[in-house]
Amino acid sequence: MEESLKTSSTEATTSTQRITSKLPTENASTNTQQNAAGSNGQDATSRTIDSQQFVVIEGFQVGRGVARIDPSDMAQLGCQPGDIIMITGGRTTAAKVVPSAIVERGQQTIQMDSKVR
């Protein structure tokens, strides 16, 4: 869902922003109670959030149904490598989340192939 704009001699690509969230588990009340019990003494920055916005970039693992994001973003979403996440943009899709490459970290990006997008 990337849009390309052509000018007379240059080509610019506009990135698409997506919202990503972890899929709810079947027993969410138990998980909430466990998180509340385990969060005693933790600061506000280590709490999980429901969703985040990322800039979509082309992924490397074509056809595998994976989305690569920064491990710190995974921690904020409350998910671990291998979890299934829901990605909402022009349409909603699901993908297995894996850590991004070191050079891509800290940039609020998500790498997805064309099948996941």
Backbone as numpy.savetxt, mean C-alpha at the origin, in Angstrom:
# Nx Ny Nz CAx CAy CAz Cx Cy Cz
-3.72 2.70 -15.08 -4.52 3.87 -15.08 -3.66 5.13 -15.08
-2.49 5.05 -15.62 -1.65 6.23 -15.73 -2.01 6.97 -16.99
-1.97 8.28 -16.91 -2.29 9.09 -18.07 -1.01 9.72 -18.59
-0.82 9.68 -19.90 0.35 10.30 -20.50 -0.07 11.55 -21.24
0.71 12.60 -21.09 0.46 13.85 -21.80 1.63 14.11 -22.71
1.39 14.37 -23.99 2.48 14.65 -24.93 2.50 16.13 -25.25
3.69 16.69 -25.19 3.89 18.06 -25.64 4.73 18.00 -26.90
5.12 19.14 -27.44 5.81 19.15 -28.73 7.07 18.29 -28.75
7.91 18.36 -27.72 9.14 17.57 -27.77 9.39 16.76 -26.52
8.56 16.89 -25.50 8.77 16.13 -24.26 7.52 15.35 -23.93
7.71 14.32 -23.13 6.58 13.50 -22.71 6.59 13.45 -21.19
5.48 13.80 -20.55 5.38 13.77 -19.10 4.32 12.75 -18.70
4.58 12.01 -17.64 3.64 11.02 -17.15 3.11 11.48 -15.81
1.80 11.49 -15.66 1.18 11.86 -14.41 0.91 10.59 -13.61
1.42 10.53 -12.39 1.20 9.36 -11.54 -0.19 9.41 -10.94
-0.75 8.26 -10.67 -2.07 8.14 -10.10 -1.94 7.85 -8.62
-2.75 8.50 -7.78 -2.71 8.22 -6.35 -3.77 7.19 -6.03
-3.44 6.28 -5.13 -4.35 5.22 -4.70 -4.43 5.23 -3.18
-5.51 4.69 -2.65 -5.67 4.52 -1.22 -5.55 3.04 -0.93
-4.74 2.69 0.05 -4.49 1.30 0.38 -4.88 1.04 1.83
-5.53 -0.08 2.08 -5.86 -0.43 3.45 -5.80 -1.94 3.60
-5.59 -2.40 4.83 -5.55 -3.82 5.10 -6.97 -4.35 5.14
-7.20 -5.52 4.55 -8.53 -6.12 4.58 -8.88 -6.50 6.01
-10.14 -6.31 6.41 -10.52 -6.66 7.79 -10.50 -8.17 7.98
-10.16 -8.59 9.19 -10.18 -10.01 9.50 -11.58 -10.40 9.92
-11.85 -11.69 9.99 -13.18 -12.16 10.33 -13.54 -11.86 11.78
-12.53 -11.85 12.65 -12.79 -11.62 14.06 -12.13 -10.32 14.48
-12.62 -9.21 13.98 -12.00 -7.90 14.20 -12.08 -7.47 15.65
-13.13 -7.84 16.38 -13.24 -7.41 17.77 -12.14 -8.02 18.63
-11.79 -9.27 18.39 -10.70 -9.90 19.14 -9.38 -9.23 18.83
-9.14 -8.92 17.57 -7.90 -8.24 17.20 -7.81 -6.86 17.81
-8.92 -6.14 17.86 -8.93 -4.81 18.45 -8.60 -4.88 19.93
-9.16 -5.88 20.62 -8.88 -6.02 22.04 -7.42 -6.37 22.27
-6.84 -7.23 21.43 -5.44 -7.60 21.57 -4.55 -6.40 21.30
-4.87 -5.59 20.29 -4.08 -4.40 19.98 -4.16 -3.39 21.11
-5.34 -3.21 21.71 -5.48 -2.27 22.80 -4.69 -2.73 24.01
-4.70 -4.03 24.28 -3.95 -4.56 25.41 -2.45 -4.45 25.17
-2.02 -4.62 23.94 -0.60 -4.58 23.62 -0.06 -3.18 23.42
-0.94 -2.18 23.33 -0.47 -0.82 23.05 -0.19 -0.01 24.31
-0.32 -0.60 25.48 0.00 0.13 26.71 1.47 0.51 26.71
1.75 1.81 26.87 3.13 2.27 26.91 3.70 2.61 25.54
2.96 2.41 24.46 3.45 2.76 23.13 3.04 4.18 22.80
3.87 4.89 22.05 3.52 6.25 21.66 2.57 6.25 20.47
2.02 7.42 20.15 1.00 7.55 19.11 1.54 7.21 17.72
2.84 7.33 17.48 3.37 7.08 16.15 3.41 5.60 15.80
3.33 4.71 16.79 3.40 3.28 16.51 2.02 2.66 16.34
0.96 3.42 16.45 -0.39 2.89 16.27 -0.68 2.67 14.79
-1.59 1.74 14.53 -1.94 1.45 13.14 -3.02 2.41 12.67
-3.08 2.60 11.35 -4.10 3.44 10.73 -4.89 2.59 9.75
-6.06 3.06 9.36 -6.92 2.29 8.46 -6.52 2.39 7.00
-6.04 3.56 6.56 -5.71 3.71 5.15 -4.61 4.73 4.96
-3.98 4.67 3.80 -2.91 5.59 3.42 -3.02 5.88 1.94
-2.47 7.01 1.50 -2.44 7.33 0.08 -1.02 7.16 -0.43
-0.90 6.54 -1.63 0.39 6.29 -2.25 0.36 6.77 -3.70
1.54 7.00 -4.24 1.70 7.28 -5.66 2.06 5.95 -6.32
1.35 5.59 -7.37 1.55 4.31 -8.05 2.73 4.40 -9.01
3.64 3.42 -8.91 4.72 3.29 -9.88 4.70 1.87 -10.42
5.29 1.67 -11.58 5.28 0.37 -12.25 6.01 -0.67 -11.42
5.39 -1.84 -11.26 5.99 -2.93 -10.49 6.83 -3.84 -11.35
7.65 -4.66 -10.67 8.56 -5.56 -11.37 8.02 -6.98 -11.49
7.22 -7.44 -10.55 6.75 -8.81 -10.55 5.41 -8.90 -11.28
5.47 -8.87 -12.59 4.27 -8.86 -13.42 3.54 -10.19 -13.29
2.23 -10.12 -13.07 1.39 -11.30 -13.03 1.38 -12.05 -11.72
2.02 -11.55 -10.70 2.08 -12.25 -9.42 1.08 -11.71 -8.39
0.41 -10.63 -8.69 -0.59 -10.07 -7.78 -0.01 -9.48 -6.52
1.18 -8.88 -6.63 1.82 -8.28 -5.45 1.86 -6.77 -5.56
1.89 -6.14 -4.41 2.07 -4.70 -4.30 3.22 -4.47 -3.34
4.20 -3.68 -3.77 5.38 -3.42 -2.93 5.25 -2.04 -2.29
5.33 -2.02 -0.94 5.32 -0.75 -0.23 6.42 -0.76 0.84
6.72 0.41 1.35 7.74 0.60 2.38 7.35 -0.19 3.64
8.29 -0.90 4.26 7.98 -1.63 5.50 7.43 -0.75 6.61
7.85 0.51 6.69 7.29 1.40 7.72 5.82 1.71 7.42
5.46 1.81 6.14 4.05 1.99 5.78 3.24 0.74 6.10
3.85 -0.44 5.92 3.19 -1.69 6.29 2.89 -1.70 7.79
3.85 -1.27 8.58 3.67 -1.23 10.03 2.55 -0.27 10.41
2.47 0.87 9.75 1.40 1.84 10.04 0.04 1.28 9.68
-0.02 0.47 8.62 -1.28 -0.15 8.22 -1.60 -1.36 9.09
-0.63 -1.83 9.85 -0.85 -2.99 10.71 -0.78 -4.30 9.95
-0.04 -4.34 8.87 0.09 -5.58 8.11 1.55 -6.01 8.03
1.74 -7.26 7.64 3.07 -7.85 7.52 3.24 -8.36 6.10
4.49 -8.61 5.67 4.70 -9.16 4.33 3.89 -10.44 4.13
3.21 -10.51 3.01 2.38 -11.67 2.70 0.90 -11.46 2.98
0.54 -10.42 3.74 -0.86 -10.12 4.00 -1.53 -9.62 2.72
-2.83 -9.78 2.64 -3.60 -9.29 1.51 -4.14 -7.91 1.88
-3.92 -6.93 0.98 -4.41 -5.57 1.22 -5.42 -5.20 0.14
-6.32 -4.28 0.47 -7.30 -3.77 -0.48 -6.80 -2.43 -0.99
-6.77 -2.26 -2.30 -6.28 -1.04 -2.94 -7.45 -0.40 -3.67
-7.75 0.85 -3.33 -8.88 1.56 -3.91 -8.38 2.76 -4.70
-8.84 2.86 -5.93 -8.50 3.99 -6.80 -9.66 4.16 -7.75
-9.39 4.07 -9.06 -10.45 4.08 -10.04 -11.35 2.86 -9.88
-10.78 1.78 -9.38 -11.50 0.56 -9.04 -10.85 -0.01 -7.80
-11.44 -1.04 -7.21 -10.88 -1.66 -6.02 -10.32 -3.02 -6.39
-9.13 -3.32 -5.89 -8.48 -4.60 -6.14 -7.77 -5.05 -4.87
-7.33 -6.27 -4.84 -6.58 -6.80 -3.70 -5.25 -7.33 -4.20
-4.24 -7.26 -3.34 -2.91 -7.74 -3.70 -2.18 -8.18 -2.45
-1.21 -9.07 -2.65 -0.35 -9.48 -1.55 0.71 -8.42 -1.37
0.93 -7.97 -0.14 1.88 -6.90 0.12 3.26 -7.49 0.44
4.28 -6.92 -0.18 5.67 -7.29 0.08 6.49 -6.01 0.23
7.63 -6.08 0.94 8.45 -4.87 1.13 9.01 -4.34 -0.18
9.10 -3.04 -0.28 9.68 -2.41 -1.47 11.20 -2.47 -1.40
11.84 -2.18 -2.53 13.30 -2.14 -2.58 13.80 -0.97 -1.74
15.02 -1.06 -1.28 15.59 -0.05 -0.39 15.57 1.34 -1.04
15.84 1.42 -2.34 15.88 2.72 -3.01 14.50 3.36 -3.13
13.43 2.59 -3.02 12.06 3.12 -3.14 11.45 3.49 -1.80
12.14 3.24 -0.70 11.56 3.46 0.63 11.53 4.94 1.00
10.53 5.31 1.80 10.39 6.68 2.28 9.79 7.64 1.27
9.19 7.12 0.19 8.67 7.99 -0.86 7.16 7.92 -1.03
6.45 7.20 -0.14 5.00 7.06 -0.24 4.57 6.52 -1.60
5.28 5.50 -2.09 4.94 4.89 -3.37 4.46 3.46 -3.16
3.72 2.98 -4.13 3.31 1.58 -4.17 3.62 1.06 -5.56
4.31 -0.06 -5.64 4.65 -0.66 -6.93 3.64 -1.76 -7.23
2.96 -1.60 -8.37 1.99 -2.60 -8.80 2.16 -2.82 -10.29
1.93 -4.06 -10.73 1.97 -4.31 -12.17 0.62 -3.95 -12.78
0.52 -4.05 -14.08 -0.70 -3.63 -14.78 -1.90 -4.51 -14.43
-1.69 -5.76 -14.05 -2.81 -6.63 -13.69 -3.42 -6.23 -12.36
-2.60 -5.80 -11.41 -3.12 -5.37 -10.12 -3.78 -4.00 -10.24
-3.18 -3.11 -11.05 -3.76 -1.78 -11.23 -5.09 -1.87 -11.90
